[in-house]
Coordinates of C-alpha atoms in Angstrom, one line a residue:
M1 CA 0.0 0.0 0.0
L2 CA 1.3 3.4 -0.9
K3 CA 1.5 5.9 2.0
I4 CA 1.0 9.6 1.5
R5 CA 1.3 12.1 4.3
T6 CA -0.6 15.4 4.1
M7 CA 1.2 18.3 5.7
N8 CA -1.7 20.8 5.3
T9 CA -5.4 20.7 4.8
I10 CA -5.9 19.3 1.3
S11 CA -9.1 19.3 -0.6
P12 CA -11.0 15.9 -0.3
L13 CA -11.1 15.7 -4.1
G14 CA -7.3 15.2 -4.0
T15 CA -7.0 12.9 -1.0
G16 CA -10.1 11.0 -2.1
L17 CA -8.6 10.3 -5.5
L18 CA -5.6 8.7 -3.8
A19 CA -7.7 6.8 -1.3
E20 CA -9.8 5.4 -4.2
H21 CA -6.5 4.0 -5.6
G22 CA -5.9 2.2 -2.3
C23 CA -3.4 4.6 -0.8
E24 CA -3.1 5.4 2.9
V25 CA -3.6 9.1 3.1
G26 CA -3.5 11.5 6.1
P27 CA -1.5 13.7 8.4
E28 CA -0.5 10.9 10.7
V29 CA 1.0 8.5 8.1
E30 CA 4.4 7.3 9.1
N31 CA 7.4 6.6 6.8
P32 CA 5.5 8.0 3.8
D33 CA 6.3 7.3 0.2
A34 CA 5.1 10.8 -0.7
L35 CA 4.2 14.1 0.9
L36 CA 1.2 16.2 -0.3
I37 CA 1.5 19.8 0.9
R38 CA 0.4 23.3 0.3
S39 CA 2.3 25.9 2.4
A40 CA 4.1 23.6 4.9
D41 CA 7.8 24.6 5.3
L42 CA 10.0 21.6 4.6
H43 CA 13.4 23.2 4.8
D44 CA 14.3 21.8 8.2
M45 CA 12.5 18.4 7.7
D46 CA 14.4 15.1 7.7
F47 CA 12.9 13.2 4.8
G48 CA 14.2 9.7 5.4
R49 CA 15.1 7.2 2.7
D50 CA 11.6 6.0 2.1
L51 CA 10.4 9.3 0.7
L52 CA 10.1 9.2 -3.1
C53 CA 8.3 12.4 -4.0
I54 CA 6.6 15.6 -2.8
G55 CA 3.5 17.1 -4.4
R56 CA 2.8 20.8 -3.9
A57 CA -0.9 21.7 -4.4
G58 CA -0.1 25.0 -5.9
A59 CA 2.5 26.7 -8.1
G60 CA 5.2 28.2 -5.8
V61 CA 7.8 25.8 -4.2
N62 CA 9.8 28.2 -2.1
N63 CA 8.8 26.2 1.0
I64 CA 10.6 23.1 -0.4
P65 CA 14.4 22.5 -0.4
I66 CA 14.6 21.7 -4.1
D67 CA 18.4 21.1 -4.3
R68 CA 18.4 18.8 -1.3
C69 CA 15.5 16.9 -2.7
T70 CA 17.2 16.4 -6.0
E71 CA 20.4 15.1 -4.4
E72 CA 18.3 12.6 -2.3
G73 CA 16.5 11.4 -5.4
I74 CA 13.2 12.9 -4.4
A75 CA 11.0 14.2 -7.2
V76 CA 9.2 17.4 -6.5
F77 CA 5.9 18.3 -8.3
N78 CA 3.8 21.4 -8.4
S79 CA 0.4 22.3 -9.9
P80 CA 1.0 24.9 -12.6
G81 CA -2.1 26.4 -14.1
A82 CA -4.5 24.8 -11.7
N83 CA -4.9 28.1 -9.9
A84 CA -4.5 30.3 -13.0
D85 CA -8.2 31.3 -13.3
A86 CA -8.4 32.4 -9.7
T87 CA -5.1 34.4 -9.9
K88 CA -6.1 36.0 -13.2
E89 CA -9.3 37.3 -11.6
M90 CA -7.3 38.6 -8.7
V91 CA -5.1 40.6 -11.1
I92 CA -8.0 42.1 -12.9
F93 CA -9.5 43.1 -9.5
E94 CA -6.2 44.6 -8.5
M95 CA -6.1 46.7 -11.7
L96 CA -9.5 48.1 -10.7
L97 CA -8.3 48.8 -7.2
A98 CA -5.3 50.6 -8.6
S99 CA -7.5 52.7 -10.9
R100 CA -10.4 53.8 -8.7
D101 CA -10.2 54.4 -4.9
M102 CA -12.9 51.8 -4.2
L103 CA -11.6 51.0 -0.8
G104 CA -11.5 54.7 0.2
S105 CA -15.0 55.2 -1.2
I106 CA -16.5 52.3 0.7
E107 CA -15.0 53.6 4.0
W108 CA -16.2 57.2 3.2
V109 CA -19.8 55.9 2.6
K110 CA -19.7 54.2 6.0
S111 CA -18.8 57.6 7.5
I112 CA -21.9 59.3 6.3
A113 CA -24.2 56.6 7.8
G114 CA -26.9 58.3 9.9
R115 CA -27.1 61.4 7.8
G116 CA -30.6 60.5 6.6
A117 CA -32.0 62.6 3.8
E118 CA -28.6 64.3 3.3
I119 CA -27.0 61.2 2.0
P120 CA -27.9 61.4 -1.7
A121 CA -26.6 65.0 -1.9
L122 CA -23.4 64.1 0.0
V123 CA -22.7 61.2 -2.3
E124 CA -23.0 63.4 -5.4
K125 CA -20.8 66.0 -3.9
G126 CA -18.2 63.6 -2.5
K127 CA -17.8 61.0 -5.2
S128 CA -15.2 62.9 -7.3
A129 CA -12.6 62.3 -4.6
F130 CA -12.6 58.6 -5.4
A131 CA -12.7 58.8 -9.2
G132 CA -10.0 57.2 -11.4
P133 CA -9.2 56.2 -15.0
E134 CA -10.9 53.5 -17.0
L135 CA -8.9 50.4 -18.1
C136 CA -10.3 50.6 -21.6
G137 CA -7.8 52.3 -23.9
K138 CA -4.8 52.0 -21.5
S139 CA -1.7 49.9 -22.0
L140 CA -0.9 46.8 -19.8
G141 CA 2.5 45.2 -19.6
V142 CA 2.5 41.6 -18.5
I143 CA 5.8 40.3 -17.2
G144 CA 5.7 36.5 -17.3
L145 CA 3.5 34.8 -19.8
G146 CA 3.0 31.5 -18.1
A147 CA -0.4 30.0 -17.1
V148 CA -1.5 33.1 -15.2
G149 CA 0.2 35.8 -17.3
A150 CA -1.3 34.5 -20.6
L151 CA -4.8 34.6 -19.1
V152 CA -4.3 38.1 -17.7
A153 CA -3.1 39.3 -21.1
N154 CA -6.0 37.7 -23.0
T155 CA -8.6 39.1 -20.5
A156 CA -7.1 42.6 -20.7
L157 CA -7.5 42.6 -24.5
Q158 CA -11.2 41.9 -24.0
L159 CA -11.3 44.9 -21.7
G160 CA -10.1 47.1 -24.5
M161 CA -6.5 47.5 -23.4
T162 CA -3.3 47.4 -25.5
V163 CA -1.3 44.5 -24.1
R164 CA 2.5 44.0 -24.2
G165 CA 4.0 40.8 -22.9
Y166 CA 7.5 39.9 -21.9
D167 CA 8.8 36.4 -21.2
P168 CA 12.2 35.2 -22.5
Y169 CA 11.3 31.6 -21.3
I170 CA 7.8 31.3 -22.6
S171 CA 6.8 27.7 -23.2
I172 CA 5.2 26.4 -26.4
E173 CA 2.1 25.6 -24.4
S174 CA 1.8 29.1 -23.1
A175 CA 2.5 30.6 -26.5
W176 CA -0.4 28.6 -28.0
R177 CA -2.7 30.0 -25.2
L178 CA -1.7 33.6 -25.9
S179 CA -3.8 35.8 -28.2
R180 CA -2.0 36.9 -31.3
N181 CA -3.1 40.4 -30.4
V182 CA -0.7 40.5 -27.5
I183 CA 2.4 42.5 -28.5
H184 CA 5.5 40.5 -27.8
V185 CA 8.5 42.6 -26.6
D186 CA 12.1 41.4 -26.4
Y187 CA 13.2 43.8 -23.7
V188 CA 11.4 44.4 -20.4
E189 CA 12.4 48.0 -20.5
E190 CA 9.9 48.5 -23.3
I191 CA 7.2 47.6 -20.9
F192 CA 8.6 49.9 -18.3
R193 CA 8.6 52.9 -20.8
T194 CA 5.3 52.3 -22.5
C195 CA 2.7 50.8 -20.1
D196 CA 0.2 52.5 -17.8
Y197 CA -0.3 49.2 -15.8
I198 CA 2.2 46.5 -15.1
S199 CA 1.3 43.0 -13.9
L200 CA 4.1 40.8 -12.4
N201 CA 3.5 37.1 -13.0
V202 CA 7.0 35.6 -12.8
P203 CA 8.2 32.9 -10.4
Y204 CA 10.6 33.9 -7.7
T205 CA 14.2 32.9 -8.5
E206 CA 17.7 34.4 -8.1
S207 CA 17.3 36.1 -11.5
T208 CA 13.9 37.7 -10.5
H209 CA 15.0 38.8 -7.1
H210 CA 14.3 42.6 -6.9
M211 CA 13.8 42.7 -10.7
I212 CA 11.6 45.8 -9.9
D213 CA 14.3 48.0 -8.3
A214 CA 15.2 51.7 -8.4
T215 CA 16.6 51.4 -11.9
A216 CA 13.6 49.6 -13.3
L217 CA 11.2 52.1 -11.7
S218 CA 13.2 55.0 -13.1
Y219 CA 12.3 53.8 -16.6
M220 CA 8.5 53.7 -15.9
K221 CA 5.8 56.2 -17.0
P222 CA 4.9 58.7 -14.2
G223 CA 1.8 57.4 -12.4
V224 CA 2.2 53.8 -13.4
R225 CA 0.1 51.2 -11.6
I226 CA 1.8 48.0 -10.6
M227 CA 0.2 44.7 -9.6
N228 CA 2.3 42.0 -7.9
E229 CA 1.0 38.4 -8.0
S230 CA 4.5 36.9 -8.2
R231 CA 6.2 37.0 -4.8
A232 CA 7.2 39.8 -2.4
E233 CA 10.9 39.5 -3.2
V234 CA 10.4 40.3 -6.9
V235 CA 10.0 43.9 -5.8
D236 CA 12.5 46.1 -3.8
D237 CA 10.1 47.6 -1.3
D238 CA 12.3 50.5 -0.4
A239 CA 12.7 51.5 -4.0
M240 CA 9.0 51.1 -4.5
L241 CA 8.1 53.4 -1.6
E242 CA 10.5 56.0 -2.9
A243 CA 8.9 55.8 -6.3
I244 CA 5.4 56.2 -4.8
A245 CA 6.6 59.2 -2.7
S246 CA 7.9 60.9 -5.9
G247 CA 4.8 60.1 -7.9
R248 CA 6.6 57.8 -10.3
V249 CA 4.3 55.0 -9.2
G250 CA 0.6 55.9 -8.8
K251 CA -0.5 52.7 -7.0
Y252 CA 1.2 49.5 -5.9
V253 CA -1.1 46.5 -5.3
T254 CA 0.6 43.5 -3.8
D255 CA -0.7 40.2 -2.5
F256 CA 2.3 39.9 -0.2
P257 CA 2.0 42.3 2.7
N258 CA 4.8 43.1 5.1
E259 CA 5.6 45.7 7.8
K260 CA 7.1 48.1 5.4
L261 CA 4.1 48.2 3.1
I262 CA 1.0 47.9 5.3
G263 CA -0.7 51.3 5.8
K264 CA 1.5 53.2 3.3
K265 CA -0.2 55.7 1.1
N266 CA -1.0 54.4 -2.4
V267 CA 0.0 50.9 -1.4
I268 CA -2.8 48.3 -1.3
C269 CA -2.0 45.0 0.4
T270 CA -4.2 41.9 0.2
P271 CA -3.5 38.7 2.3
H272 CA -2.2 36.3 -0.4
L273 CA -5.6 35.8 -1.9
G274 CA -4.5 35.1 -5.4
A275 CA -5.3 31.4 -5.4
C276 CA -7.7 31.3 -2.5
T277 CA -10.9 30.0 -4.1
P278 CA -12.5 26.6 -3.4
E279 CA -12.2 25.8 -7.1
S280 CA -8.5 26.6 -7.2
E281 CA -7.8 24.5 -4.1
E282 CA -9.7 21.6 -5.6
K283 CA -8.0 21.7 -8.9
C284 CA -4.5 22.0 -7.4
A285 CA -5.1 19.1 -5.0
V286 CA -6.4 16.9 -7.8
M287 CA -3.5 17.7 -10.1
A288 CA -0.9 17.1 -7.4
A289 CA -2.5 13.8 -6.4
Q290 CA -2.5 12.6 -10.0
E291 CA 1.1 13.5 -10.5
L292 CA 2.2 11.7 -7.3
Y293 CA 0.2 8.6 -8.1
D294 CA 1.4 8.3 -11.7
Y295 CA 5.0 8.7 -10.5
L296 CA 4.7 6.2 -7.6
V297 CA 3.0 3.5 -9.7
N298 CA 4.3 4.1 -13.2
G299 CA 7.5 6.2 -12.8
N300 CA 6.1 8.9 -15.1
I301 CA 7.1 12.5 -14.4
K302 CA 4.9 15.5 -15.2
N303 CA 5.2 19.0 -13.8
S304 CA 8.3 18.3 -11.8
V305 CA 10.4 21.3 -10.7
N306 CA 13.6 19.4 -10.3
L307 CA 13.5 16.5 -12.8
P308 CA 12.7 16.3 -16.5
N309 CA 9.2 15.5 -17.7
A310 CA 9.2 11.9 -18.8
T311 CA 6.2 9.8 -19.8
L312 CA 6.4 6.3 -21.2
E313 CA 3.7 3.8 -22.1
R314 CA 4.3 0.6 -20.2
L315 CA 5.5 -2.5 -21.9
G316 CA 7.2 -5.7 -20.6
E317 CA 7.2 -7.3 -17.1
S318 CA 8.9 -4.6 -15.0
R319 CA 10.0 -1.0 -15.2
L320 CA 13.4 0.2 -14.0
C321 CA 13.5 3.8 -13.0
V322 CA 16.8 5.6 -12.3
I323 CA 17.4 9.2 -11.1
H324 CA 21.1 10.0 -11.8
R325 CA 23.5 12.8 -12.6
N326 CA 23.7 13.8 -16.2
V327 CA 27.2 12.3 -16.9
P328 CA 28.5 9.9 -19.5
N329 CA 28.2 6.2 -19.4
I330 CA 25.3 5.9 -16.9
I331 CA 22.9 4.5 -19.5
N332 CA 25.6 2.1 -20.8
S333 CA 26.2 0.8 -17.3
I334 CA 22.5 0.1 -16.8
L335 CA 22.3 -1.7 -20.2
D336 CA 25.4 -3.7 -19.3
L337 CA 23.8 -5.0 -16.1
V338 CA 20.5 -5.8 -17.8
S339 CA 22.1 -7.5 -20.9
A340 CA 24.5 -9.5 -18.8
R341 CA 21.4 -11.3 -17.4
N342 CA 20.0 -11.9 -20.8
I343 CA 17.1 -9.5 -20.2
N344 CA 15.6 -7.7 -23.1
V345 CA 14.8 -4.0 -23.1
E346 CA 11.3 -3.6 -24.5
H347 CA 11.1 0.2 -24.2
M348 CA 13.3 3.0 -22.8
L349 CA 13.5 6.7 -22.3
N350 CA 16.2 9.0 -21.0
K351 CA 15.6 12.7 -20.3
P352 CA 18.1 15.3 -19.0
R353 CA 17.5 18.4 -16.9
G354 CA 20.6 20.4 -16.3
A355 CA 23.0 18.4 -14.1
Y356 CA 20.5 15.6 -13.5
A357 CA 18.7 13.0 -15.7
Y358 CA 16.1 10.3 -15.5
T359 CA 16.0 7.0 -17.2
M360 CA 13.1 4.5 -17.5
M361 CA 13.5 1.0 -19.0
D362 CA 10.7 -1.5 -19.5
L363 CA 12.2 -5.0 -19.3
S364 CA 11.1 -8.4 -20.5
E365 CA 11.5 -10.0 -17.1
K366 CA 11.2 -9.2 -13.4
V367 CA 14.3 -7.6 -12.0
N368 CA 15.8 -8.8 -8.7
G369 CA 17.6 -6.8 -6.1
E370 CA 21.0 -7.6 -7.4
I371 CA 20.7 -5.2 -10.3
T372 CA 19.1 -2.5 -8.2
G373 CA 21.8 -2.9 -5.6
Q374 CA 24.6 -2.6 -8.0
L375 CA 23.1 0.4 -9.6
S376 CA 22.5 2.1 -6.2
R377 CA 26.1 1.8 -5.3
Q378 CA 27.3 3.7 -8.4
P379 CA 28.4 7.2 -7.3
N380 CA 26.3 9.1 -9.8
V381 CA 23.1 7.2 -9.2
L382 CA 20.7 9.0 -6.8
R383 CA 17.7 6.7 -6.7
V384 CA 16.7 3.3 -8.3
R385 CA 13.2 1.8 -8.3
V386 CA 11.6 -1.2 -9.9
L387 CA 7.9 -1.0 -10.7

């Protein structure tokens, strides 16, 4: 029986799918084959040799020690695109918040409660203090055209906006989703110089740390409105506050509040609501559960953040799965061990990802522990399984 420990509250649609397949699932599961998590911080966790994979019911994986997992032969999966609709709606809402002072207007209306017959006249007199520009006819720059960014760009077109998109790493799948009316730009500075609104939809990495800094802000149009659904660290908060004080930035809306930003004028903070919908949580949980189960049972990898995607239709009597470093002669050593026992390879696949690689072989016979033991002792082999 496969054992999956949940580290957060996971939608029953996800845990139920695993239970239907005969898995033991729950927060008290000991010596798990897999972890299914949302926001649990795993950086200080001792995984143990039994752990084969981790599924994140969401997109971001900052709470998982990716490098350590890879070195221990642990596949890490996330759920890209499962929360895209929810986050897209959040970005559109943030653009509206950045345009019209809806929050201020709501509070002001509360302040005139009890004024009776005066209220209609007070509303007509006071409403201009909360007015703001329409989105239609304005320009939006979308930085990051993945699952969320592509949807934001397409929706903004429907609102009558001119949309420019920047993503040097755009996938073929994302490119197919993107409307042909989105203007592709090769340099992010073009978005800074031309756009009235900027939506940040990039993952947080070393290369995106403080990508919105004082230099970037200096290129932007006066009064630009910025929406951050990436991560807090993508923006240099000190530089942002200076740009707001100078009028370079009209409004900054972020889903990642902190002590520096809360309560500051022209900064709107929301409590990480981007993917917080029942539908999003269900879709993320189901996707993560499916990825874990397919890997545990079939060795297939889809949406891993540390290993290559690798899917192979099953043939033969057994499947040999090897996570290893991407160095010469590994595949030859596997084939030598197999052929020395007169076992035929029915099907095989090898995929690299940077310094690591993954090999699957479908064999004509059952494989005993002798082969797996010899493979496991090779210095560049990180994990061996027979399915």
